CSV table of C-alpha atoms and ligand atoms in Angstrom, one decimal:
chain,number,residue,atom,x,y,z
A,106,UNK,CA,4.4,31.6,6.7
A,107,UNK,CA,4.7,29.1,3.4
A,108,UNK,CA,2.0,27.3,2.0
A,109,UNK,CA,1.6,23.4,2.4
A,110,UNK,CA,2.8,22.7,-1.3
A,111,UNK,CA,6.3,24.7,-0.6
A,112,UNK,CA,6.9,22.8,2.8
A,113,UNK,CA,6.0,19.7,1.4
A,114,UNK,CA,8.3,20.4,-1.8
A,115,UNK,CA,10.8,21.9,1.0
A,116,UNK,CA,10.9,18.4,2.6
A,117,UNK,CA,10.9,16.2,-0.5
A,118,UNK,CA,13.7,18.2,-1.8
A,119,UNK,CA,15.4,17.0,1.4
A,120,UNK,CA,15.6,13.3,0.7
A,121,UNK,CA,17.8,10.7,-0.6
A,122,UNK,CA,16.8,7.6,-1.8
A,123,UNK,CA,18.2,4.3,0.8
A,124,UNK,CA,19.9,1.8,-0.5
A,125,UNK,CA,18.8,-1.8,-1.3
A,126,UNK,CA,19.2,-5.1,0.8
A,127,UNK,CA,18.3,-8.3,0.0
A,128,UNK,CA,15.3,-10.2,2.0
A,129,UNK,CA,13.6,-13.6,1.6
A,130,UNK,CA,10.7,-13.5,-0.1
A,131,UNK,CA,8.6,-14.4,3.2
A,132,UNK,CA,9.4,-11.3,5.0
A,133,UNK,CA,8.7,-8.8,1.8
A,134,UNK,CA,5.0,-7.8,2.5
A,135,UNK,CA,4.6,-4.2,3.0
A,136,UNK,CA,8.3,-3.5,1.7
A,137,UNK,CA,9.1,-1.8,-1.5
A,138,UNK,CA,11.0,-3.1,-4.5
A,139,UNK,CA,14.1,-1.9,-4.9
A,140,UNK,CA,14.4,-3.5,-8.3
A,141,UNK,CA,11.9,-4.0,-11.7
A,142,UNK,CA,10.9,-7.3,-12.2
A,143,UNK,CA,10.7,-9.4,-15.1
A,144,UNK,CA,9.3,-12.9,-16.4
A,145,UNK,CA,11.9,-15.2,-16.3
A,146,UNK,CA,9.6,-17.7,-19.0
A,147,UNK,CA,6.6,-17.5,-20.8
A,148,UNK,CA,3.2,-17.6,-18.5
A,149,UNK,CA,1.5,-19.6,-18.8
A,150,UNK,CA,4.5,-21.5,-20.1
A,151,UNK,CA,2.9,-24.1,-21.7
A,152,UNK,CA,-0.9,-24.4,-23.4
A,153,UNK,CA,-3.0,-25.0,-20.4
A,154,UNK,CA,-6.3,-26.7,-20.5
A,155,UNK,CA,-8.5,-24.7,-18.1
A,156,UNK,CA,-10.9,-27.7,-17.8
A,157,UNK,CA,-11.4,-31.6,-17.3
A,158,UNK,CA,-12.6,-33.0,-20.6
A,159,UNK,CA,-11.3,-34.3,-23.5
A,160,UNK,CA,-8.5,-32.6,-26.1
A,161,UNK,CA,-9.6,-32.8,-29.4
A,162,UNK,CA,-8.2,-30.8,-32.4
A,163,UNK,CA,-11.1,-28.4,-33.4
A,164,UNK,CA,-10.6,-28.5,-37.4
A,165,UNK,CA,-11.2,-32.2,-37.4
A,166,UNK,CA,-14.4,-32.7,-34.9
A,167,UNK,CA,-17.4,-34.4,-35.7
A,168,UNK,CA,-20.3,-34.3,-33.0
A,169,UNK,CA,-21.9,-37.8,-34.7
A,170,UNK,CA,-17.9,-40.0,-34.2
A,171,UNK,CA,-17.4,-42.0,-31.8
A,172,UNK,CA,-13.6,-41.3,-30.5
A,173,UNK,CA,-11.2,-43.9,-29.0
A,174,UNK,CA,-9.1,-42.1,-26.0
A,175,UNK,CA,-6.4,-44.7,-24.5
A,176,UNK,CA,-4.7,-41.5,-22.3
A,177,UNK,CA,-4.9,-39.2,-19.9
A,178,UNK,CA,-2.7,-36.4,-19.3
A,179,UNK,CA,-2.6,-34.5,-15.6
A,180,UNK,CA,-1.3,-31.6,-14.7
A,181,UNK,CA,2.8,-31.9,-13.5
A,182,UNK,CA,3.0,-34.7,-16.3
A,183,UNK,CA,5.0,-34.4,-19.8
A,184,UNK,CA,2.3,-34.4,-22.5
A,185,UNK,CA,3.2,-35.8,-26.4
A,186,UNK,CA,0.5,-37.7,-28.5
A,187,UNK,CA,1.2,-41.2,-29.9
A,188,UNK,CA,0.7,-41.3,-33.5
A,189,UNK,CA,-2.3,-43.3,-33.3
A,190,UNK,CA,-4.1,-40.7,-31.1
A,191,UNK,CA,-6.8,-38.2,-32.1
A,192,UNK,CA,-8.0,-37.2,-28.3
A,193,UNK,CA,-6.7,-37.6,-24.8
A,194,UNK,CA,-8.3,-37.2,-21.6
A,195,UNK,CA,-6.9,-34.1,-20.1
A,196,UNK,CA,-7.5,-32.7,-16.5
A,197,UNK,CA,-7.2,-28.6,-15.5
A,198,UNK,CA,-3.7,-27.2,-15.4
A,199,UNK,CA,-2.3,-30.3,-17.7
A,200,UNK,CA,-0.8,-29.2,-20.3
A,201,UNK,CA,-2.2,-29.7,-23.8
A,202,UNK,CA,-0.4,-32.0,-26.0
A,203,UNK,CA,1.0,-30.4,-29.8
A,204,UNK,CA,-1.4,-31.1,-32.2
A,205,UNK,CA,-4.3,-30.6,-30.3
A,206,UNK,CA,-6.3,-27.3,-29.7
A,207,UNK,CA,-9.6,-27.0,-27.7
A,208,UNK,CA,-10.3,-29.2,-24.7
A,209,UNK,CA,-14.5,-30.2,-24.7
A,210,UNK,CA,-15.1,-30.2,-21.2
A,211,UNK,CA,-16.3,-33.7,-19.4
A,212,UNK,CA,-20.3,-32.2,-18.6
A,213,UNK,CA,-19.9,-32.3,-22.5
A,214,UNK,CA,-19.0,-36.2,-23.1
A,215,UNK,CA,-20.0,-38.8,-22.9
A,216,UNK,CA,-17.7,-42.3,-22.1
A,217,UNK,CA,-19.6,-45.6,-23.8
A,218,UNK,CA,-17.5,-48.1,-23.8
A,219,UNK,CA,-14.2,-48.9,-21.7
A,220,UNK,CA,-12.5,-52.0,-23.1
A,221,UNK,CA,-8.4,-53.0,-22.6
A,222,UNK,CA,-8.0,-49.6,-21.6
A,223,UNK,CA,-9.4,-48.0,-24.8
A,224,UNK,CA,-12.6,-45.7,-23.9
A,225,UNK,CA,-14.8,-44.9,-26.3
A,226,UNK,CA,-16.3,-41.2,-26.1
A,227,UNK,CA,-18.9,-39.4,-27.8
A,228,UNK,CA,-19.4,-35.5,-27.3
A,229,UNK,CA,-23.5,-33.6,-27.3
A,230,UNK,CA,-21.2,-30.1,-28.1
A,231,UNK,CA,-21.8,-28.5,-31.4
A,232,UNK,CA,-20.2,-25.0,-30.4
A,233,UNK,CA,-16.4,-26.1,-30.8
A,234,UNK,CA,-14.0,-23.4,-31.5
A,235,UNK,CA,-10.1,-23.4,-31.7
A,236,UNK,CA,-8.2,-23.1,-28.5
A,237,UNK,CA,-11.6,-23.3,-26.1
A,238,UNK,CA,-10.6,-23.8,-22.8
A,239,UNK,CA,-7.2,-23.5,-23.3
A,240,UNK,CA,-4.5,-20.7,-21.6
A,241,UNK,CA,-2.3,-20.2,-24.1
A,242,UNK,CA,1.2,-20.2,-23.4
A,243,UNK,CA,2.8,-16.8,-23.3
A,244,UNK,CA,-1.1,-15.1,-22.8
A,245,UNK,CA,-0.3,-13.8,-19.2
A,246,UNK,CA,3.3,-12.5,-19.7
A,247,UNK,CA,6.3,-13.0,-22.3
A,248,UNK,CA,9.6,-13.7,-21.6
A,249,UNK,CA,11.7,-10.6,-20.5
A,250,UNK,CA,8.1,-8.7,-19.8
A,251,UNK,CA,8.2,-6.0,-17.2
A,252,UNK,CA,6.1,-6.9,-14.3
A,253,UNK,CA,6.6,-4.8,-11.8
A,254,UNK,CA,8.9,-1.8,-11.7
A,255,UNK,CA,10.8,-0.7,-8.8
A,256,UNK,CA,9.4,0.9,-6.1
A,257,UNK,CA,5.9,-1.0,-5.5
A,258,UNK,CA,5.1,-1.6,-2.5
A,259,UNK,CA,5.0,-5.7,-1.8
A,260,UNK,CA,1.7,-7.1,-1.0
A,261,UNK,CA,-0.1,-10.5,-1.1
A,262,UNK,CA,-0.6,-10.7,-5.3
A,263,UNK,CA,3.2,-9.3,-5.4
A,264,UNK,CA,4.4,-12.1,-3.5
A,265,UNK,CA,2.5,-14.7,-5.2
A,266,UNK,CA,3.9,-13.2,-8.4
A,267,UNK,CA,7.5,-13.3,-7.1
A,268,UNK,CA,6.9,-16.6,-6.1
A,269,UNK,CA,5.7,-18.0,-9.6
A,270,UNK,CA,9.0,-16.3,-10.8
A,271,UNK,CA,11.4,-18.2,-8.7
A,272,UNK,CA,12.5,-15.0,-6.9
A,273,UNK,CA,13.5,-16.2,-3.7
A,274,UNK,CA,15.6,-13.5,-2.1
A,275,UNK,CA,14.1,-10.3,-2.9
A,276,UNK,CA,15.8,-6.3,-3.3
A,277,UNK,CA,13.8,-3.8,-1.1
A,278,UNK,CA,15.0,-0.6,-0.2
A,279,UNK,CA,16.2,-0.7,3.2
A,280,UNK,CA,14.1,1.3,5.6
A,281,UNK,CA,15.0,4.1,7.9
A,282,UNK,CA,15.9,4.5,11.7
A,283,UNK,CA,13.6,6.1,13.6
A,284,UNK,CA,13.7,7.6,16.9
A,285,UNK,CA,10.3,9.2,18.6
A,286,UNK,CA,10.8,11.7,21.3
A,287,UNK,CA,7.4,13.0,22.8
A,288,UNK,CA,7.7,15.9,25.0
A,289,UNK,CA,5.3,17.8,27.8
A,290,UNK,CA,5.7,17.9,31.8
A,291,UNK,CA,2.1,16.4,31.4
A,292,UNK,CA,2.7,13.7,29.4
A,293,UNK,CA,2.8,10.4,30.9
A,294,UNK,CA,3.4,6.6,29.8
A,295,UNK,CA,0.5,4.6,28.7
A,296,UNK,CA,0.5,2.2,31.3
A,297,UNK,CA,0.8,4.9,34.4
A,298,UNK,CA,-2.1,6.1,36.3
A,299,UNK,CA,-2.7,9.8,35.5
A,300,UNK,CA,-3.0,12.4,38.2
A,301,UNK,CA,-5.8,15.2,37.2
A,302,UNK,CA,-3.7,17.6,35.1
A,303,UNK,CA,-1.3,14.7,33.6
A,304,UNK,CA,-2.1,13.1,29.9
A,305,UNK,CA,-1.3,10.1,28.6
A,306,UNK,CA,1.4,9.7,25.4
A,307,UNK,CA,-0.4,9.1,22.4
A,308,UNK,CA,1.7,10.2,19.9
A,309,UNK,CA,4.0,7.9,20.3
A,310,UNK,CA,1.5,4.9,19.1
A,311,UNK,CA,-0.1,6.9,16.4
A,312,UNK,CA,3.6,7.6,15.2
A,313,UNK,CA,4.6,3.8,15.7
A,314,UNK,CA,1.8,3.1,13.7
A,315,UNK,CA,2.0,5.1,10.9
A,316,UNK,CA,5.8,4.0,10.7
A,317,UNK,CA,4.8,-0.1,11.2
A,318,UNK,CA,2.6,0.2,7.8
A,319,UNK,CA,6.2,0.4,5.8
A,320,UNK,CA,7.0,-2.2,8.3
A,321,UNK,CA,9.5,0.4,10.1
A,322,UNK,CA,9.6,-0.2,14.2
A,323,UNK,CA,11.4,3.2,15.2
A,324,UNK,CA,15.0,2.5,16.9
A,325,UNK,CA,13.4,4.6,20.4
A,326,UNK,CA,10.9,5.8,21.6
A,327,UNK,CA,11.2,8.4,24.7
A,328,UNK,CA,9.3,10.9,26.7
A,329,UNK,CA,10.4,14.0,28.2
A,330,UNK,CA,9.9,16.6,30.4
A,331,UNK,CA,10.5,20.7,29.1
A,332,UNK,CA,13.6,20.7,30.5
A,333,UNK,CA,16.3,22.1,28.2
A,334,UNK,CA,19.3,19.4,29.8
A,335,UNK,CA,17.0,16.4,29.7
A,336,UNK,CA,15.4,17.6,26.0
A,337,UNK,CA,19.2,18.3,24.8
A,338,UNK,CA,20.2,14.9,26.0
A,339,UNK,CA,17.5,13.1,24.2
A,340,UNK,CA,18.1,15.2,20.9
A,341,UNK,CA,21.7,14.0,20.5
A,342,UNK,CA,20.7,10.3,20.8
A,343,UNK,CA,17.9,10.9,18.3
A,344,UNK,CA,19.8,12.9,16.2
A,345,UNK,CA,21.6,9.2,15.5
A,346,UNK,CA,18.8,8.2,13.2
A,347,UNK,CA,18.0,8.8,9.9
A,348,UNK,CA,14.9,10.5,10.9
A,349,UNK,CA,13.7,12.1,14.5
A,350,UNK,CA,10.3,12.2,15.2
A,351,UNK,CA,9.2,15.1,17.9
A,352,UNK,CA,5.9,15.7,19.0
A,353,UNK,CA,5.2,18.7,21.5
A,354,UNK,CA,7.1,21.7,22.2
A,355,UNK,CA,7.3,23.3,18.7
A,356,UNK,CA,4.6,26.3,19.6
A,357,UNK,CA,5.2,29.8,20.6
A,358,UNK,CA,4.7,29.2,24.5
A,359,UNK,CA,6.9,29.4,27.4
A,360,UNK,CA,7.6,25.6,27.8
A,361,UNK,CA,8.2,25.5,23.7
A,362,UNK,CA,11.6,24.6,23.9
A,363,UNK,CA,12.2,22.0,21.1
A,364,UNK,CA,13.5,25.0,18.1
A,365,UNK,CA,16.2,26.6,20.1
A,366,UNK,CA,17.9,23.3,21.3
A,367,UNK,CA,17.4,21.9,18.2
A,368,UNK,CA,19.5,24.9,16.2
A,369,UNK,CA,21.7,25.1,19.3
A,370,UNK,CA,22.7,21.2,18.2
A,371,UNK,CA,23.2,22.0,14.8
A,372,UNK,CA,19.8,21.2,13.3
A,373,UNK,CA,19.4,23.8,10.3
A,374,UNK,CA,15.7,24.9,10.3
A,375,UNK,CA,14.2,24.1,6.7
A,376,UNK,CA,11.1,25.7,8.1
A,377,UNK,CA,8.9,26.7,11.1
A,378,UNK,CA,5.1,26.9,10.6
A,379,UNK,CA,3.3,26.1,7.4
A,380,UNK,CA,0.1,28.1,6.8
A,381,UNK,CA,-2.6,24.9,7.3
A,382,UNK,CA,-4.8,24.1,10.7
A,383,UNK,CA,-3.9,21.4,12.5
A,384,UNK,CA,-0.6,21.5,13.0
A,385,UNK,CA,0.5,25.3,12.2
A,386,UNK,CA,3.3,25.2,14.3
A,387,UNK,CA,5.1,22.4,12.6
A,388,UNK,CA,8.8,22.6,12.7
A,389,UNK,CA,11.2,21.1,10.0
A,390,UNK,CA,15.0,20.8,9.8
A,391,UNK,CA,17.9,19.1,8.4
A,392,UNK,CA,21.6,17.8,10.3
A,393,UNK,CA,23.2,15.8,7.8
A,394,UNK,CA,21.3,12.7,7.3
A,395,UNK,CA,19.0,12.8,9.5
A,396,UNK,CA,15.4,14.7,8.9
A,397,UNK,CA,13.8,16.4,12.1
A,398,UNK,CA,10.2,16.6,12.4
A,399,UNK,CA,9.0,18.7,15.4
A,400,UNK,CA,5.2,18.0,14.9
A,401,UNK,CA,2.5,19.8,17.4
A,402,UNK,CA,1.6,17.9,20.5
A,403,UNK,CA,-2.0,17.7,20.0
A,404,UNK,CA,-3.3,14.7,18.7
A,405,UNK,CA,-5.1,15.3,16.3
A,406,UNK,CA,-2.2,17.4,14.6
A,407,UNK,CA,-0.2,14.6,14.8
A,408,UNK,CA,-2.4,12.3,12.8
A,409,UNK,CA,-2.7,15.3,10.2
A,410,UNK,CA,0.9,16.4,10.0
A,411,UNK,CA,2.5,13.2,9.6
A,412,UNK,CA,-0.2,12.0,7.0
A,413,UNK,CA,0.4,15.3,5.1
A,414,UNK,CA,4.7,15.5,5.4
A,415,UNK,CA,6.2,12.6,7.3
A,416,UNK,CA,3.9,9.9,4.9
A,417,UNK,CA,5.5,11.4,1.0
A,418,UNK,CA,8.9,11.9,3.2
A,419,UNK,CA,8.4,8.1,4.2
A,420,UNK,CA,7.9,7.1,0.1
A,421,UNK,CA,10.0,9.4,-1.1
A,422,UNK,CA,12.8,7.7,1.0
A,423,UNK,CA,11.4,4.4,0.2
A,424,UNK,CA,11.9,4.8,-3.7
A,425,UNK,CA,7.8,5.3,-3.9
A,426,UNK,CA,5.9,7.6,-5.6
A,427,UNK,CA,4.2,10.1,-3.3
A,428,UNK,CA,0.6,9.3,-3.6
A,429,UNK,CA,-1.8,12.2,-4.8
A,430,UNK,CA,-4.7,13.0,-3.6
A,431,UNK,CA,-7.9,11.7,-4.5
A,432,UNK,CA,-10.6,14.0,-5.3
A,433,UNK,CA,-14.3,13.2,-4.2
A,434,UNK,CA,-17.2,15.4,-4.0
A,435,UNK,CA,-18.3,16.4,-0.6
A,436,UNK,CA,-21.9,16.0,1.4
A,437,UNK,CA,-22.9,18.5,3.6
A,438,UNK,CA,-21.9,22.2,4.3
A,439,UNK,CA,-18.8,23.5,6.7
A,440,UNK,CA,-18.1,26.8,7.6
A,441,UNK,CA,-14.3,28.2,8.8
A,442,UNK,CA,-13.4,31.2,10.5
A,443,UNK,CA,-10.0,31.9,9.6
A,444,UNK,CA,-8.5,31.9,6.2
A,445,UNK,CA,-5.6,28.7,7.2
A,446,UNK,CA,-6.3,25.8,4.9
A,447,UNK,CA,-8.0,23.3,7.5
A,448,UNK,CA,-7.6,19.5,7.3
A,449,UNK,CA,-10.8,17.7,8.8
A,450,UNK,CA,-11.6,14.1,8.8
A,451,UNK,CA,-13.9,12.5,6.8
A,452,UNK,CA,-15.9,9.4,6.2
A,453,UNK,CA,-16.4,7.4,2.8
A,454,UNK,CA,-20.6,7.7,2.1
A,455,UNK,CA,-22.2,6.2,-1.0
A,456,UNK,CA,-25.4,7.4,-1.9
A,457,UNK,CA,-25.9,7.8,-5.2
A,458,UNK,CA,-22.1,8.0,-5.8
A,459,UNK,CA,-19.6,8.2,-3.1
A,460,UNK,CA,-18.3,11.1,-1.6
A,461,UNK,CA,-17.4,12.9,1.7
A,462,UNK,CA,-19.1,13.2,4.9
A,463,UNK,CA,-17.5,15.3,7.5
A,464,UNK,CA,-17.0,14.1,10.5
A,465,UNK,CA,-17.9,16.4,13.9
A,466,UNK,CA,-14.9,16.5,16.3
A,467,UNK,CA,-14.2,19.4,18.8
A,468,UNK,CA,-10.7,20.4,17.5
A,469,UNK,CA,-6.9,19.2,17.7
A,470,UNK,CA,-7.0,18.3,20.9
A,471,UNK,CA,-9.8,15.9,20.6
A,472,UNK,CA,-8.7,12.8,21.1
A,473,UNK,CA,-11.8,10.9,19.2
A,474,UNK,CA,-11.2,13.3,16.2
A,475,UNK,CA,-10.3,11.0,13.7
A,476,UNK,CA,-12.0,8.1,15.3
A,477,UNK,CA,-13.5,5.8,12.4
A,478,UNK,CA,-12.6,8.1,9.9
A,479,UNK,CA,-11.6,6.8,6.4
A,480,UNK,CA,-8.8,9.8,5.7
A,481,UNK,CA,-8.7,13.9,5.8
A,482,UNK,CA,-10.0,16.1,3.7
A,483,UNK,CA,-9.1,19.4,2.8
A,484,UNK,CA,-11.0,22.4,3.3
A,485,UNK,CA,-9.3,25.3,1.0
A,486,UNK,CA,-8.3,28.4,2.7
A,487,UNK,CA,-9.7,30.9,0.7
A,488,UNK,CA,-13.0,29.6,1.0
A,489,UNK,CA,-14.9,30.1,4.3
A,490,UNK,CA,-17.3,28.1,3.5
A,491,UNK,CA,-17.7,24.6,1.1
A,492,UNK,CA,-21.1,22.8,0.4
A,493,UNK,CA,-22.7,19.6,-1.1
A,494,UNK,CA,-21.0,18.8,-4.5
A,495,UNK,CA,-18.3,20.7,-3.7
A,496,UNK,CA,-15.0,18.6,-5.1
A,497,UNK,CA,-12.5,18.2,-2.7
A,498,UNK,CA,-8.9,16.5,-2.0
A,499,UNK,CA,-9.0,13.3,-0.1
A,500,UNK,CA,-6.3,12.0,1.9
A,501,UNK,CA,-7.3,8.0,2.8
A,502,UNK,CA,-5.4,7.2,6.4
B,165,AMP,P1,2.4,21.3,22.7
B,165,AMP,O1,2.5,21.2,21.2
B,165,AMP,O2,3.6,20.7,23.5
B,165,AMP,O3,2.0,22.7,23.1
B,165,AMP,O4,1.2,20.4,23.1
B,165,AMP,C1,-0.1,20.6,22.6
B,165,AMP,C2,-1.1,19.7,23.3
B,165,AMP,O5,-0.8,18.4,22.9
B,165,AMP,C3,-1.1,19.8,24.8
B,165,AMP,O6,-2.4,19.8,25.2
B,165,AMP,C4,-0.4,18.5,25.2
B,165,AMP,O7,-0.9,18.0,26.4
B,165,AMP,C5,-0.8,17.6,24.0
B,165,AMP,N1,0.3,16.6,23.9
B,165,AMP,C6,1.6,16.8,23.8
B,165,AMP,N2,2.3,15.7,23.7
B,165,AMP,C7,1.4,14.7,23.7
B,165,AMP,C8,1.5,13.3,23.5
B,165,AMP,N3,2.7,12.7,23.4
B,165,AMP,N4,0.4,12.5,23.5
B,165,AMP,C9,-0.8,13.2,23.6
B,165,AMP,N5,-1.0,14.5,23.8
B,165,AMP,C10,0.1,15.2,23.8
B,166,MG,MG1,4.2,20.7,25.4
């Protein structure tokens, strides 16, 4: 049986970067960039006073002058000083005229006089420095700058960024087609009303919803009974997408049909069974394109398997960088029985630092196991048991 690090290099080994497409710019949260962006100007691109007040230039004040302001400058407006001028009134995000270099904000001043349009102003500052209050153009980015490389995943600051570039239509990688097949003579649709010995499809929704956070809505999404006809039917269609989602059917009982029929079409096995607890049985293969993922039925194995090997499949695809663990240390004490790395969920707890809190759930099966939970955490196989301060890899949902 191999370890989780060889199936997971196993499966990353298997993938091939999509291509681009172009999308608006409204419709690019959650997708990843396919492209590295980069300033088209200066930003701020002009020196931007950060208050309302007065521009002065700094070498020349004098707290005990009266000053004679005839303008004032707003933000969307050209600025230029007349050659008479020694301040202007200037309002936040106006842009600074040349000549001038510190903006005294209006809590600061005071306005005398106001006669044919001339004010007079005194100031009560004595702290006046050289570009106070000002953005200076160019602070925030250069022209050219790299601002975001390729793969990065789109979210609301991205968007605002691409925005302020003038990136309208946007390159993301294009995402996968995805087909979910759930098998089990017991497994029923959401919506039917169970008999005693029937259970509902849940893997289906934790799939679609692990797949909606890259913004992917899977092409299918079919039950199925164990019947070798009906299974081999619904494996060819899958087989159409880029990847094939199974869940159920991939153990070593009699009604574990899903590997055979799966070779029989042509599917080369990558692997069967990794040495980690939930999810043992997982199966992995290859036909052309497409990537096969025969996860375990039970829930809970699910959830694990597809954060552990469909999620850095997903980003590898994507053009992403897999994401690493995090490492926190853990409260509490757990004991395990058998020597298979286990996966258990956990919740976030800060007491006087954050760390781990296991959380109690009655095995794979369970289908309130990960309920609330902030992520997984792993519980290393050679250690039966693992105890407060103990540091150990986190996998957030
Ligand atoms: P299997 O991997 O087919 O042996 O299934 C293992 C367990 O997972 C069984 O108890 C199944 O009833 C359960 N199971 C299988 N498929 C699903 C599904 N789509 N939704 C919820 N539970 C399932
Ligand atoms: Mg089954």
């Amino acid at each position: 049986m191999i370890s989780i690090e060889e199936a997971l290099s196993k499966i990353l080994s298997e993938v091939s970067v999509t291509k681009p497409e172009s999308v608006p710019l409204k419709e690019t949260l959650g997708r990843i960039l396919a492209d590295n962006v980069y300033a088209d100007r200066d930003y701020p691109p002009f020196h931007r006073s950060t208050m309302d007040g007065y521009a002065i230039k700094s070498e020349d004040y004098d707290s005990s002058k009266i000053y004679r302001c005839k303008k004032e400058i707003f933000a969307g407006m050209e600025s230029a000083l007349d050659p008479d001028e020694e301040i202007v009134k200037i309002m936040t995000g106006a842009s600074v005229p040349e000549g001038l270099d510190a903006v005294i904000k209006v809590e600061d001043s005071q306005e005398l006089t106001d006669e044919n349009s001339i004010t007079q102003v005194k100031f009560n500052s004595d702290n006046i420095f050289q570009f106070m209050n000002i953005s200076l153009r160019g602070e925030d980015l250069k022209t050219g700058e790299l601002v975001i490389g390729s793969g990065a995943k789109v979210g609301i600051s991205e968007i605002s960024l691409l925005a302020s570039l003038g990136i309208e239509a946007v390159s993301v990688y294009s995402l996968p087609t995805i087909s979910i097949i759930s098998t089990g003579n017991e497994v029923i649709p959401v919506g039917s009303a169970p008999l005693p010995y029937q259970i509902r499809d849940s893997n289906s929704y934790s799939l679609i919803a692990i797949l909606n956070r890259y913004k992917i809505h899977p092409k299918s999404i079919v039950l199925v009974p164990d019947e070798e006809t009906k299974i081999e039917e619904a494996l060819k269609q899958g087989l159409e997408s880029d990847i094939l989602l199974l869940s159920g059917g991939v153990s070593m009982g009699s009604m574990d049909l899903i590997p055979p029929i799966l070779e029989k079409l042509g599917v080369k096995k990558i692997f069967h069974k990794v040495s980690l607890k939930p999810g043992k049985p997982i199966w992995f293969g290859k036909k052309g394109k497409t990537a096969v993922f025969g996860l375990p039925g039970n829930p809970f194995s699910v959830q694990v398997c597809a954060r552990i090997f469909l999620d850095p499949y997903i980003r590898s695809y994507l053009g992403m960088q897999i994401a690493k663990p995090l490492r926190y240390s853990f409260y509490g004490k757990r004991k395990k029985k058998n020597v298979l790395p286990e996966y258990f969920p956990v919740f976030l707890e800060t007491k006087e630092k954050t760390g781990l809190c296991a959380k109690s759930f009655n095995g794979s099966g369970d289908i309130r196991a990960g309920l609330f939970s902030d992520g997984i955490a792993l519980h290393p196989g050679e250690r039966s048991e693992i105890s407060e301060g103990d540091v150990l890899d986190f996998y957030p949902w």
